[in-house]
Coordinates of C-alpha atoms and ligand atoms in Angstrom, one line a residue:
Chain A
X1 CA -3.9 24.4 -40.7
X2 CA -6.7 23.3 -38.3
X3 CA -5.3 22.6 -34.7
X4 CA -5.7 19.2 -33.6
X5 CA -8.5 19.1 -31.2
X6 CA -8.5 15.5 -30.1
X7 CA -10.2 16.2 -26.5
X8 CA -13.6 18.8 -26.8
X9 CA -13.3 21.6 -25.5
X10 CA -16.4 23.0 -25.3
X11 CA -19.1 24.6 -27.9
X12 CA -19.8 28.4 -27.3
X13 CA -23.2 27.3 -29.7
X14 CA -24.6 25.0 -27.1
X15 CA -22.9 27.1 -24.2
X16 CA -20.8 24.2 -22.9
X17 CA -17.8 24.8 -21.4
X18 CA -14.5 22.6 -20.2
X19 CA -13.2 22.5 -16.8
X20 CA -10.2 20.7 -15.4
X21 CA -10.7 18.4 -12.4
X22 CA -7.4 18.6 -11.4
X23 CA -4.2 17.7 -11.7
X24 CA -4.1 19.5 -8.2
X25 CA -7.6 18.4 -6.8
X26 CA -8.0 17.1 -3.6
X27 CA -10.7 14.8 -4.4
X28 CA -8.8 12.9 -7.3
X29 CA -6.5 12.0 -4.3
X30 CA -3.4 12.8 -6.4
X31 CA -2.4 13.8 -9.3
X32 CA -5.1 12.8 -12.1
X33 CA -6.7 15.5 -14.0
X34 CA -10.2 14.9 -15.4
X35 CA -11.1 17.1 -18.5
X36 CA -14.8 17.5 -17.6
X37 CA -17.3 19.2 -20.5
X38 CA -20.1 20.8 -18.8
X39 CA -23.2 21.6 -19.3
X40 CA -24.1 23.7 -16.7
X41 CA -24.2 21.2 -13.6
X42 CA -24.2 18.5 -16.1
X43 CA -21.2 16.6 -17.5
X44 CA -21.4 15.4 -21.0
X45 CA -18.2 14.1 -21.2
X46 CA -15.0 13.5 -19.2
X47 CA -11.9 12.3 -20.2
X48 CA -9.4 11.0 -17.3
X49 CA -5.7 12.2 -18.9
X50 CA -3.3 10.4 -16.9
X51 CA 0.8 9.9 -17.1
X52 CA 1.2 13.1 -14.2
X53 CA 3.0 10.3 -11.8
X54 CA 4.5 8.1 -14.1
X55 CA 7.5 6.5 -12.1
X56 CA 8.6 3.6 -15.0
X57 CA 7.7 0.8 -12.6
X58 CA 7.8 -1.7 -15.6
X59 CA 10.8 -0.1 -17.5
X60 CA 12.7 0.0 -14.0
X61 CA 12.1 -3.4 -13.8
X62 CA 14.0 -4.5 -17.2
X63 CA 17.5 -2.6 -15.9
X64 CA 17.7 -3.7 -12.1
X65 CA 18.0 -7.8 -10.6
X66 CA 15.1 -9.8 -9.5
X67 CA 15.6 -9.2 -6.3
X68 CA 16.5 -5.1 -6.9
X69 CA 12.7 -5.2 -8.2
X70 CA 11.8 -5.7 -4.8
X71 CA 11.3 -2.1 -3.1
X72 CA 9.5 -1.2 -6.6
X73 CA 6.7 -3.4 -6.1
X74 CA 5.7 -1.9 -2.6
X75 CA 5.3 1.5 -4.7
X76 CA 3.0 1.2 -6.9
X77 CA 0.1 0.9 -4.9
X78 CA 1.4 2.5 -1.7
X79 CA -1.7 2.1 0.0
X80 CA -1.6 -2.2 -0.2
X81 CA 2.2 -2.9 -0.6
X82 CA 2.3 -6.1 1.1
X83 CA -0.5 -7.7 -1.6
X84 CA 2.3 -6.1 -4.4
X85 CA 5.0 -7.5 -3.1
X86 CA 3.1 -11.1 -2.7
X87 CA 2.5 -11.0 -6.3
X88 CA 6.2 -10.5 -7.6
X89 CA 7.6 -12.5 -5.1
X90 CA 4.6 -15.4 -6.2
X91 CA 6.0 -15.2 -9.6
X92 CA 9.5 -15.7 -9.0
X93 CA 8.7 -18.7 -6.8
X94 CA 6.2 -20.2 -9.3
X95 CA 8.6 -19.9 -12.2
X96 CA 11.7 -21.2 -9.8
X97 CA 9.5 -23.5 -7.9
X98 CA 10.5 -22.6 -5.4
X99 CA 8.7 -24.1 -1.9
X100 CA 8.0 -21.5 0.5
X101 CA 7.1 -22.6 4.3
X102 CA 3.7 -22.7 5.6
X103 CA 4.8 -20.5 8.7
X104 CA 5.2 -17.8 6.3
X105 CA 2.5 -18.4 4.2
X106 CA 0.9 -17.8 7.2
X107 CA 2.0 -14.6 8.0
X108 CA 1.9 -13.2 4.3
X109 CA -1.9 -13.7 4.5
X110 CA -1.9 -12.1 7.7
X111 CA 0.2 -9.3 7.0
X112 CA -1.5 -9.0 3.4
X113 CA -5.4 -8.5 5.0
X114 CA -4.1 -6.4 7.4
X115 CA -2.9 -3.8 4.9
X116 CA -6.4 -4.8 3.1
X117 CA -8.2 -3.1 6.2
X118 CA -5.6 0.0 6.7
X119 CA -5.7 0.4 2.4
X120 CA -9.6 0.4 3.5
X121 CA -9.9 2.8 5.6
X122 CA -7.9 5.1 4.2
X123 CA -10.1 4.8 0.9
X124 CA -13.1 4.8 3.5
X125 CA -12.2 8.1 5.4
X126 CA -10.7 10.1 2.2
X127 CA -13.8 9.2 0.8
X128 CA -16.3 10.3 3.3
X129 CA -14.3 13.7 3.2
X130 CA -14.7 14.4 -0.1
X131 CA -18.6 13.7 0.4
X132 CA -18.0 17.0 3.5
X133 CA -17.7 14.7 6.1
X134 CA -14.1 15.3 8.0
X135 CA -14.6 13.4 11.4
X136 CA -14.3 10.1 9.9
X137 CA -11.0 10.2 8.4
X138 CA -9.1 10.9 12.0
X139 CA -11.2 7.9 13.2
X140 CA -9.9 5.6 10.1
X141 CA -6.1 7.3 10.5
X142 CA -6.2 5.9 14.7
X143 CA -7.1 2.6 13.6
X144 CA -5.3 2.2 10.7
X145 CA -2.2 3.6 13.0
X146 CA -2.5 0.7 15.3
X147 CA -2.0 -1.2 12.4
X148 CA 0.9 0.1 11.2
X149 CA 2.5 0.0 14.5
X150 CA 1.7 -3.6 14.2
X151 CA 3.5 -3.5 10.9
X152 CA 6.8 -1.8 11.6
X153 CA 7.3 -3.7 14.7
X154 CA 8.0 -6.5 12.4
X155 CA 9.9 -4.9 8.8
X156 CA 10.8 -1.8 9.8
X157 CA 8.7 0.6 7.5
X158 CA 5.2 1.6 7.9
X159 CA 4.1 2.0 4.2
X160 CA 6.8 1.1 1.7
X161 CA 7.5 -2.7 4.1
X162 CA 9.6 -4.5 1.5
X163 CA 8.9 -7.5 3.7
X164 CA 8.7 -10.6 1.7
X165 CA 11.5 -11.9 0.0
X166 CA 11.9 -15.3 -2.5
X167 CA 10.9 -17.9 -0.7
X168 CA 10.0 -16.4 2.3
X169 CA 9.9 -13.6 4.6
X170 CA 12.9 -11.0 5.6
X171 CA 12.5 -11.6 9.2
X172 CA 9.6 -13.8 11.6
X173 CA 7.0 -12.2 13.5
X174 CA 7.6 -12.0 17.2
X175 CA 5.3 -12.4 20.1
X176 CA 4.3 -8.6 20.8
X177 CA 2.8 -9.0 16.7
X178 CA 0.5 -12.1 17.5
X179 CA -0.7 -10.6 20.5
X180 CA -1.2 -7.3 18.7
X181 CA -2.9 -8.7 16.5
X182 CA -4.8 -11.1 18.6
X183 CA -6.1 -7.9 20.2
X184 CA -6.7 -5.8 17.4
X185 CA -9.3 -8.1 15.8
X186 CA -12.0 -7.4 18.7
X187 CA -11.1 -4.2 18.5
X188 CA -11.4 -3.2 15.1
X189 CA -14.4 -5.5 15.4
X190 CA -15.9 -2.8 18.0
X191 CA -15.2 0.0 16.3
X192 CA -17.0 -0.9 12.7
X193 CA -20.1 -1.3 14.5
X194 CA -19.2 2.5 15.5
X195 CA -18.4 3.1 12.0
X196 CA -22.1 1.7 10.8
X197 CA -23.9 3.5 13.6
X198 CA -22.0 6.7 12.7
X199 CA -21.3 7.0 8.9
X200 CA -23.1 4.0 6.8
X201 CA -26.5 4.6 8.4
X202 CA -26.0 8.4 8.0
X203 CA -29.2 9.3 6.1
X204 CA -26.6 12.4 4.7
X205 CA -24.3 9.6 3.1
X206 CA -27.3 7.3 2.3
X207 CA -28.7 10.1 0.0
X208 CA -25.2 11.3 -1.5
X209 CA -24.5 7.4 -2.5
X210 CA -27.8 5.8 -3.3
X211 CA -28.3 5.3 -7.6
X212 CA -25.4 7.5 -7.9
X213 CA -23.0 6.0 -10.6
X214 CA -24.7 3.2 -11.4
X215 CA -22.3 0.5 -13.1
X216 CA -23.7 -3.1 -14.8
X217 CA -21.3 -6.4 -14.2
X218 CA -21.9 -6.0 -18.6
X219 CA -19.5 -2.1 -18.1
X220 CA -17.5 -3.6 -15.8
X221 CA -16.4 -6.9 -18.2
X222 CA -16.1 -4.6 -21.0
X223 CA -13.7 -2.7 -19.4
X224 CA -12.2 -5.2 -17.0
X225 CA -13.0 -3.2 -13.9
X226 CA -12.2 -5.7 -10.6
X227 CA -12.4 -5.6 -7.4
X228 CA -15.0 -3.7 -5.2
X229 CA -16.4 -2.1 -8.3
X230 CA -17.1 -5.4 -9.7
X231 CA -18.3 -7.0 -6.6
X232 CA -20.6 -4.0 -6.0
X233 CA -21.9 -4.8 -9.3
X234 CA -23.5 -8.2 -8.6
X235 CA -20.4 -9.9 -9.4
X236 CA -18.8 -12.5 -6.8
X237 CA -15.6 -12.7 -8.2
X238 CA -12.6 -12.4 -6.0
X239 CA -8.9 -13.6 -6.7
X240 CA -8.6 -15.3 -3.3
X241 CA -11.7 -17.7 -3.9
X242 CA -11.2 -18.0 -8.0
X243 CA -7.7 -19.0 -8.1
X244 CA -6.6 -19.6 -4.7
X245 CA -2.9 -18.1 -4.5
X246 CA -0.8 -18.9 -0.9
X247 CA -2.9 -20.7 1.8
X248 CA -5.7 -18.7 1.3
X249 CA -7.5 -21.7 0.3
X250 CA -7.8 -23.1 4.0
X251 CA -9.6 -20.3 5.5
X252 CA -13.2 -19.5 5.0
X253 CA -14.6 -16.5 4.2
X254 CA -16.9 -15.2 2.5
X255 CA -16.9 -12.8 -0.9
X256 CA -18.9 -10.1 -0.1
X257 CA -21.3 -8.8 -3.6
X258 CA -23.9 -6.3 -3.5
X259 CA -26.5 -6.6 -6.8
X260 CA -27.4 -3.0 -6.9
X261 CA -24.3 -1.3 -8.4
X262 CA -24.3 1.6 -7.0
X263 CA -21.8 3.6 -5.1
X264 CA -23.8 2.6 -2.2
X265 CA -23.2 -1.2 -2.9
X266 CA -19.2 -0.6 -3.6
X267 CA -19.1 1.1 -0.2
X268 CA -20.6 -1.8 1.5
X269 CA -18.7 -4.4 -0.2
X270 CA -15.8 -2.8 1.0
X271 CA -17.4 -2.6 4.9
X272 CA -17.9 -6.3 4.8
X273 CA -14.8 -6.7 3.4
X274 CA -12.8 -5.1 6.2
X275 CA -14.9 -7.9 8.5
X276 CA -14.4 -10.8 6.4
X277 CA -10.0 -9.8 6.5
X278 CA -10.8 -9.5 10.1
X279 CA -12.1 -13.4 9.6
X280 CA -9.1 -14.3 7.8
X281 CA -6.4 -13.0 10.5
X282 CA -8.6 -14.4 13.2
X283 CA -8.1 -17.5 11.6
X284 CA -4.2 -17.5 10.5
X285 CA -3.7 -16.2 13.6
X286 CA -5.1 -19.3 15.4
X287 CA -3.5 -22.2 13.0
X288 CA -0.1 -19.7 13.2
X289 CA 2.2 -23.0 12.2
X290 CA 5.8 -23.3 14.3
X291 CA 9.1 -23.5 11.3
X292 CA 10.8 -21.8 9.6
X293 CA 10.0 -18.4 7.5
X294 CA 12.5 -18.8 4.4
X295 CA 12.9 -21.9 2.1
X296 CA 15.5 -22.6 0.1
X297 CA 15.9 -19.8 -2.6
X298 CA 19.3 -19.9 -4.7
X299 CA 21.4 -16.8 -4.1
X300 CA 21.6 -15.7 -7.5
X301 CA 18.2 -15.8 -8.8
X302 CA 17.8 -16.7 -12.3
X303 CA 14.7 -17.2 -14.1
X304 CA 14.1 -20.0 -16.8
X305 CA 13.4 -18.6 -20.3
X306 CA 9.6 -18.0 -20.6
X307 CA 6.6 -16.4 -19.5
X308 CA 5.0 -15.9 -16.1
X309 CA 2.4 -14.3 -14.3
X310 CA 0.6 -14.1 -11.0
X311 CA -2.3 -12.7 -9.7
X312 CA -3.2 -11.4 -6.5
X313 CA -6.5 -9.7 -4.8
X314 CA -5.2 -6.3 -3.8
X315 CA -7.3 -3.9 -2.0
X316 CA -8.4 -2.5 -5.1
X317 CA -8.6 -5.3 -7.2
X318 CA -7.0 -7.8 -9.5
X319 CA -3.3 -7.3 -9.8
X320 CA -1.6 -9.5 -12.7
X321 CA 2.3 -9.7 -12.8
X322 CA 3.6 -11.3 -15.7
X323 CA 7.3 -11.4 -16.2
X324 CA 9.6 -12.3 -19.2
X325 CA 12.8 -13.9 -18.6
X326 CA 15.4 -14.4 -21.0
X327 CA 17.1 -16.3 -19.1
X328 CA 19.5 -13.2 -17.6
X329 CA 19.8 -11.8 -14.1
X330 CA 17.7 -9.1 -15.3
X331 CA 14.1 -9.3 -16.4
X332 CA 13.4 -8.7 -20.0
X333 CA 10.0 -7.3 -19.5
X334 CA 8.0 -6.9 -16.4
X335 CA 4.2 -6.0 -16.7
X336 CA 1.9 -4.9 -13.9
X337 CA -2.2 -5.2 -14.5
X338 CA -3.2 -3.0 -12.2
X339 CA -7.0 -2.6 -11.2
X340 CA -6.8 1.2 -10.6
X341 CA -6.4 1.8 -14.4
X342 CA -9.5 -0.5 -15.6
X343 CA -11.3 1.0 -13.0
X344 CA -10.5 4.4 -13.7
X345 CA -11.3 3.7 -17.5
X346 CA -14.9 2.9 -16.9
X347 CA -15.3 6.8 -15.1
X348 CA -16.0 8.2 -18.5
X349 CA -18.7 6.3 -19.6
X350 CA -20.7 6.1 -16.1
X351 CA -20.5 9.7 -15.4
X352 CA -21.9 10.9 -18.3
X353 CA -25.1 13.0 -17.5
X354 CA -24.1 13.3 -13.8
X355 CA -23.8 16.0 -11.7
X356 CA -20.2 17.3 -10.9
X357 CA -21.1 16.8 -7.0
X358 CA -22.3 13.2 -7.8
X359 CA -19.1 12.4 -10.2
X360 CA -17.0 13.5 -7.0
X361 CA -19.4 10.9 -5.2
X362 CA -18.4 8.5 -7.9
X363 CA -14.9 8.7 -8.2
X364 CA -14.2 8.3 -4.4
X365 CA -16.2 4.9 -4.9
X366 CA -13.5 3.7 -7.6
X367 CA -10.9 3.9 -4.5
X368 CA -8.2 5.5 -6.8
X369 CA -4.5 5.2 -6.5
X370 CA -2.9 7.5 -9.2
X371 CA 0.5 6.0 -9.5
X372 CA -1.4 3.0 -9.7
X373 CA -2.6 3.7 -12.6
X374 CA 0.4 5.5 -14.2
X375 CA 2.8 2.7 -12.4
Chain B
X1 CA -45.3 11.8 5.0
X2 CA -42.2 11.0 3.0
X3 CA -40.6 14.2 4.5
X4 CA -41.9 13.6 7.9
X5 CA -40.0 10.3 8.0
X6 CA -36.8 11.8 6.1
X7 CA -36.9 14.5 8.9
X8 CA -37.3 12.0 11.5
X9 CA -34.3 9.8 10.0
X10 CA -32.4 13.1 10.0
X11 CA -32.7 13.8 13.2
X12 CA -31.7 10.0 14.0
X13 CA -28.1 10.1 12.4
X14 CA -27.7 13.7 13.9
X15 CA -28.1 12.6 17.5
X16 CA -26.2 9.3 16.7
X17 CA -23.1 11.1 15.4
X18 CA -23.1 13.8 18.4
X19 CA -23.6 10.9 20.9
X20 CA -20.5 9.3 19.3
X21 CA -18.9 12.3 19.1
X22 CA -19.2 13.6 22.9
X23 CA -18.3 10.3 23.6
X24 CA -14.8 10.3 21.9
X25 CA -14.4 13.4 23.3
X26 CA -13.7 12.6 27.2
X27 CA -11.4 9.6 25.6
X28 CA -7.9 10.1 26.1
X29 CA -5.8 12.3 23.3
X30 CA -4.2 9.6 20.5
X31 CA -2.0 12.0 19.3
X32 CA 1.8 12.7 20.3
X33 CA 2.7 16.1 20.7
X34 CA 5.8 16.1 19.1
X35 CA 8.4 17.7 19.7
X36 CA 7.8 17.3 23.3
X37 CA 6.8 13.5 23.1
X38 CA 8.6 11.5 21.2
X39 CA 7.5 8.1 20.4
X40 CA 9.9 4.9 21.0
X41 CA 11.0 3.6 18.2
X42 CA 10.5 -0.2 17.1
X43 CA 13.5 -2.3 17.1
X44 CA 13.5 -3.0 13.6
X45 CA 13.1 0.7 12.2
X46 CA 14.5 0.8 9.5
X47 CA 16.6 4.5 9.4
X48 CA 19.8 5.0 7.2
X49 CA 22.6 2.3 7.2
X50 CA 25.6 2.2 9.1
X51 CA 28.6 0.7 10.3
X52 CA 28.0 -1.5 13.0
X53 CA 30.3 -1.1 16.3
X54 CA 32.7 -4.0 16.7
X55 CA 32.0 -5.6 19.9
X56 CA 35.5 -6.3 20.5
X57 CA 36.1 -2.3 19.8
X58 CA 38.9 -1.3 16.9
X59 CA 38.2 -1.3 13.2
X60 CA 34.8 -2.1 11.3
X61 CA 33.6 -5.9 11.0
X62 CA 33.7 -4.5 7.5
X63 CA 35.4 -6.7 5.2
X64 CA 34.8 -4.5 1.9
X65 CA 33.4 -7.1 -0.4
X66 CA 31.3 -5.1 -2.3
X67 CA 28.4 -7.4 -1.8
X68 CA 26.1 -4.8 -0.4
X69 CA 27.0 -2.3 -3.1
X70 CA 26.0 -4.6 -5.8
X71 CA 22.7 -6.1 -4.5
X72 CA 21.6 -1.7 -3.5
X73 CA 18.5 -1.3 -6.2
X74 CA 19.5 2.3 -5.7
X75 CA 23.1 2.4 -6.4
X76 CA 23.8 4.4 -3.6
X77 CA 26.6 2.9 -1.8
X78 CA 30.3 3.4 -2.7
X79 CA 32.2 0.8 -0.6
X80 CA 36.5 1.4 -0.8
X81 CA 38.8 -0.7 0.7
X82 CA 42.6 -1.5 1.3
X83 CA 44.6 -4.1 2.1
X84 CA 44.9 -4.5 5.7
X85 CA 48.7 -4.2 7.5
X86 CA 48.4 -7.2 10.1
X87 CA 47.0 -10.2 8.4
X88 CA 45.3 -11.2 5.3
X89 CA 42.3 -9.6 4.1
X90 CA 40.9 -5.8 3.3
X91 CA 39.3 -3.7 5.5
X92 CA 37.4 -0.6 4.6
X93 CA 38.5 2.6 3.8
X94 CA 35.5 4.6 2.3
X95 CA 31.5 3.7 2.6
X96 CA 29.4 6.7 1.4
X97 CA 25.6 6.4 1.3
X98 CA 23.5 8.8 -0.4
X99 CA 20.6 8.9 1.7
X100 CA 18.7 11.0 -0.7
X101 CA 18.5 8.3 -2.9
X102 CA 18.3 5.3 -0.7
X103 CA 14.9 3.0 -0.6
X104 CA 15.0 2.0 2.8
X105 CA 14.8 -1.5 2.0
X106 CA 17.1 -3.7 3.8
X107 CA 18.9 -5.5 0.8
X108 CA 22.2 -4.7 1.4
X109 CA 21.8 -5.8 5.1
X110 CA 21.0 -8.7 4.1
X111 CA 24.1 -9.3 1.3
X112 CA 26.4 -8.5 3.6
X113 CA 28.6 -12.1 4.3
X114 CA 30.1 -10.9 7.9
X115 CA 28.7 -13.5 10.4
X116 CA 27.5 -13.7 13.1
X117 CA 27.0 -9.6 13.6
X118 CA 26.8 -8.3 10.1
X119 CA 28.7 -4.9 9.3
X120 CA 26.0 -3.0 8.3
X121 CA 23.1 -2.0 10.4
X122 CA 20.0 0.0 10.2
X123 CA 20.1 3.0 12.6
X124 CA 17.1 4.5 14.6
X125 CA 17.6 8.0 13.4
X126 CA 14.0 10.0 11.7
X127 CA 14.5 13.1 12.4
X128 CA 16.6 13.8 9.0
X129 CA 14.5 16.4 7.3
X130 CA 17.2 19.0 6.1
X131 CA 16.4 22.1 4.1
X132 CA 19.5 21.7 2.0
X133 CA 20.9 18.9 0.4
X134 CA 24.2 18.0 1.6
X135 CA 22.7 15.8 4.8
X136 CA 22.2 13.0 2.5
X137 CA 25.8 12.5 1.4
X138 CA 26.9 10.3 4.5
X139 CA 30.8 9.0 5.0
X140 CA 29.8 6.1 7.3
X141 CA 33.5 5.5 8.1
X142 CA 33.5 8.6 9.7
X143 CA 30.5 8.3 11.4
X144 CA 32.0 4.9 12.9
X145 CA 34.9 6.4 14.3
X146 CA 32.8 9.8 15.1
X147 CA 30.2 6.9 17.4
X148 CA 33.8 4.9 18.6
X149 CA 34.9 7.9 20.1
X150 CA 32.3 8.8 21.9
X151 CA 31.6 4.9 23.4
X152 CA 35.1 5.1 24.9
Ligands
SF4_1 S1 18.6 0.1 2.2 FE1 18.3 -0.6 0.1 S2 18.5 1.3 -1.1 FE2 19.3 1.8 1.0 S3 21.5 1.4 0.8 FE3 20.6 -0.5 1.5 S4 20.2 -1.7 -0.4 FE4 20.6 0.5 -1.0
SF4_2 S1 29.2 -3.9 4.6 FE1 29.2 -6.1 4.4 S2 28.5 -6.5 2.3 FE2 29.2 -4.3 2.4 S3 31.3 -4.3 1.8 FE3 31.3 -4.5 4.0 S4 31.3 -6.7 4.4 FE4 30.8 -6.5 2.3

């Protein structure tokens, strides 16, 4: 019988060979292994084989209470569990209807682009290490530090927060937050123009990122890719502007979009980015409205019979949760559209022909969280 | 002339990132040398659960409704209690945590019914890393008589 050979594994005739990016590489930033085919220097083809860190998110969610889905939802994406969170907690409220105060509207927008920036530059500062640069990351760790002292001083964690509940917020900010975060927004401001001077205007980074992984807004639709990757694309699309979720809709800002495509333009995007959250919080921050921070939300929570879903602008992203209730305490189904995995899925068409150096290059400008796309 | 210039741009970012460099050297160390330094916690950490203290001293505020126990996404709290001698009501007799299992997120706190000081509280304990597996398996009642004790 002929063995099944669904992935290639190389053709001794036109001396390519396959080697394994992972599951244990540092620059696939977890546990993702790439089956590259290579051609010398050259990949012809590389297939992402994923399911290493596969945590049932979604089955977990059909055996456990609305409210027990709660700690989940900052796990998936560890890196931006506050924009998680939003989105399952959004759901429940929509379906419920339930009316949530503008104080802590407030401070889930706040709270939400502050883990934007720390979920940055982490992605930043692994990323300029895999590209040899090792400085960077310790400069991205102190600031993103400061902001999750910010963080714990008002939930408790510093990564897996767990801070929003239906219909509001598990407990309101305190004084020693504003003015922490009054102060860090000058700050941070300060420091990117360090960042620019020391790593984006780095002729050594300019020549690593420049035409390297070149991705059309036409790849990206076919694949659904979102977030960064799309906006470095050309295309302007952001969550928060194209269906304005929470209170997002009073603050301006701007979507940043670079047309060129490259990894060049998705680092940029998320630069500007990083300034334009820094916008948003000075903003929220300002119009802070005095009230309460938790509506009314029934005790047991129940959802109608039907069909719901939410979408948020995570760091990475679009994230879509849709929910199916049958009417029980439990959920019958809940399904997470996370942006890692359709941005991961267009990696095997764009790096085709690429160097292995430059498909490093490339990943690290897809921003990847593996159990985010294994959820 | 293209080289010239890429030299010259070289040389640009080079002396940019050592002047950044030297300069964030003579800035004070961010780092906390722990063991030595120790940093202060926030008052909302969130560390394992346990009983609170009753203010008024004697037995936990614990009322052992089982509330907490039911809302943990974990499962990891067994809550046991009996019926108390003087007056109505049960107070507790058993609340194990597994630690190893729990989330760290808060929901049981926020079950629990005793008002105004609830009976369950978050501790400021980190330090837990064990190299065997029996730390996580917590008896909280003993705990609050161990921490009673050593008020009075
Ligand atoms: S903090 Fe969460 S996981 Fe831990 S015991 Fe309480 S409810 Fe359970
Ligand atoms: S700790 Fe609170 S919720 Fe848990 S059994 Fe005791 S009284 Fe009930």
């Amino acid at each position: 019988m002929k063995a099944l050979n669904l992935i290639p594994v190389g053709d001794p005739a036109d001396e390519t060979f396959t080697l394994n990016l992972g599951p244990q590489h540092p620059a696939t930033h977890g546990v993702l292994r790439v089956k590259l085919v290579m051609d010398g220097e050259y990949i012809t083809s590389a297939q992402p084989v994923i399911g290493y860190i596969h945590r049932m998110h979604e089955k977990m969610g059909e055996n456990r209470t609305w409210a027990q889905y709660l700690p989940n939802t900052s796990r998936v994406d560890y890196l931006s569990a506050m924009t998680y969170t939003h989105a399952f907690v959004g759901v429940v409220e929509r379906a419920l209807k339930i009316e949530v105060p503008q104080r802590a509207e407030y401070i889930r927008v706040i709270t939400s682009e502050l883990n934007r920036i720390a979920s940055h530059l982490v992605g930043w500062g692994a990323w300029v290490m895999d590209l040899g640069g090792f400085t960077p990351i310790l400069y991205a760790f102190d600031d993103r530090e400061k902001i999750l002292d910010l963080l714990e001083g008002i939930c408790g964690s510093r990564l897996t927060f767990c801070y929003y509940r239906f219909g509001g917020l598990c407990n309101d900010v305190d004084e020693a937050f504003v003015s922490g975060t009054k102060a860090f927004v000058p700050y941070m401001r300060e420091r990117m123009k360090m960042y620019k001077r020391l790593v984006t205007d780095n002729i050594i980074l300019r020549k690593r990122l420049e035409g390297i992984g070149p991705v059309s807004a036409e790849m990206c639709r076919r694949y659904g890719a979102c977030g960064p990757v799309l906006r470095g694309s050309g295309v302007a699309y952001d969550v928060r502007k194209a269906e304005p979720y929470s209170v997002y809709k009073d603050f301006d800002f701007d979507i940043p979009h670079y047309p060129q495509g490259d990894s060049m333009a998705r680092y940029l995007v998320r630069m500007d980015e990083i300034e334009q959250s820094l916008r948003i919080i000075e903003q929220a921050i300002a119009k802070l409205p005095d009230g309460p921070t938790m509506g009314k939300a029934p005790r047991i929570v129940k959802l109608p019979v039907g069909d719901f879903c939410y979408a948020t602008e995570c760091a990475r992203g679009r994230l879509l949760v849709r929910v199916t209730s049958d009417g029980k305490e439990n959920p019958y189904r809940v399904r997470l559209r996370t942006p890692c995995f359709t941005n991961l899925s267009l990696f095997e068409e764009a790096s085709k022909g690429m160097l292995l150096a430059d498909a490093i290059a490339f990943m690290g400008s897809l921003d990847l969280v593996i159990p985010d796309i294994d959820r | 002339m293209k080289t010239f210039w890429e030299v010259l741009l070289g040389l640009k970012s080079l002396f940019t990132g050592l002047s950044i460099t030297i300069r964030e050297f003579f800035k004070p160390t961010i780092t906390t040398h722990y063991p030595r330094q120790t940093e202060t916690i926030p008052a909302r950490f969130r560390g394992h659960i346990q009983l609170t203290q009753n203010p008024d001293g004697g037995a936990s505020l614990c009322i052992a409704c089982k509330s907490c126990e039911r809302a943990c996404p974990s499962a990891c709290i067994i809550v046991e209690g009996v019926k108390k001698t003087d007056g109505p009501g049960k107070t507790v007799s058993e609340f194990r945590l597994d630690f190893g299992t729990c989330s760290l997120c808060g929901l049981c706190i926020e079950a629990c019914p005793v008002k105004p000081v609830k009976a369950i509280e978050f501790t400021k304990r980190y330090n837990l890393a064990s190299t065997t597996n029996d730390y996580a398996d917590m008896d909280l009642v003993q705990r609050y008589k161990d921490l009673q004790a050593k008020k009075s």
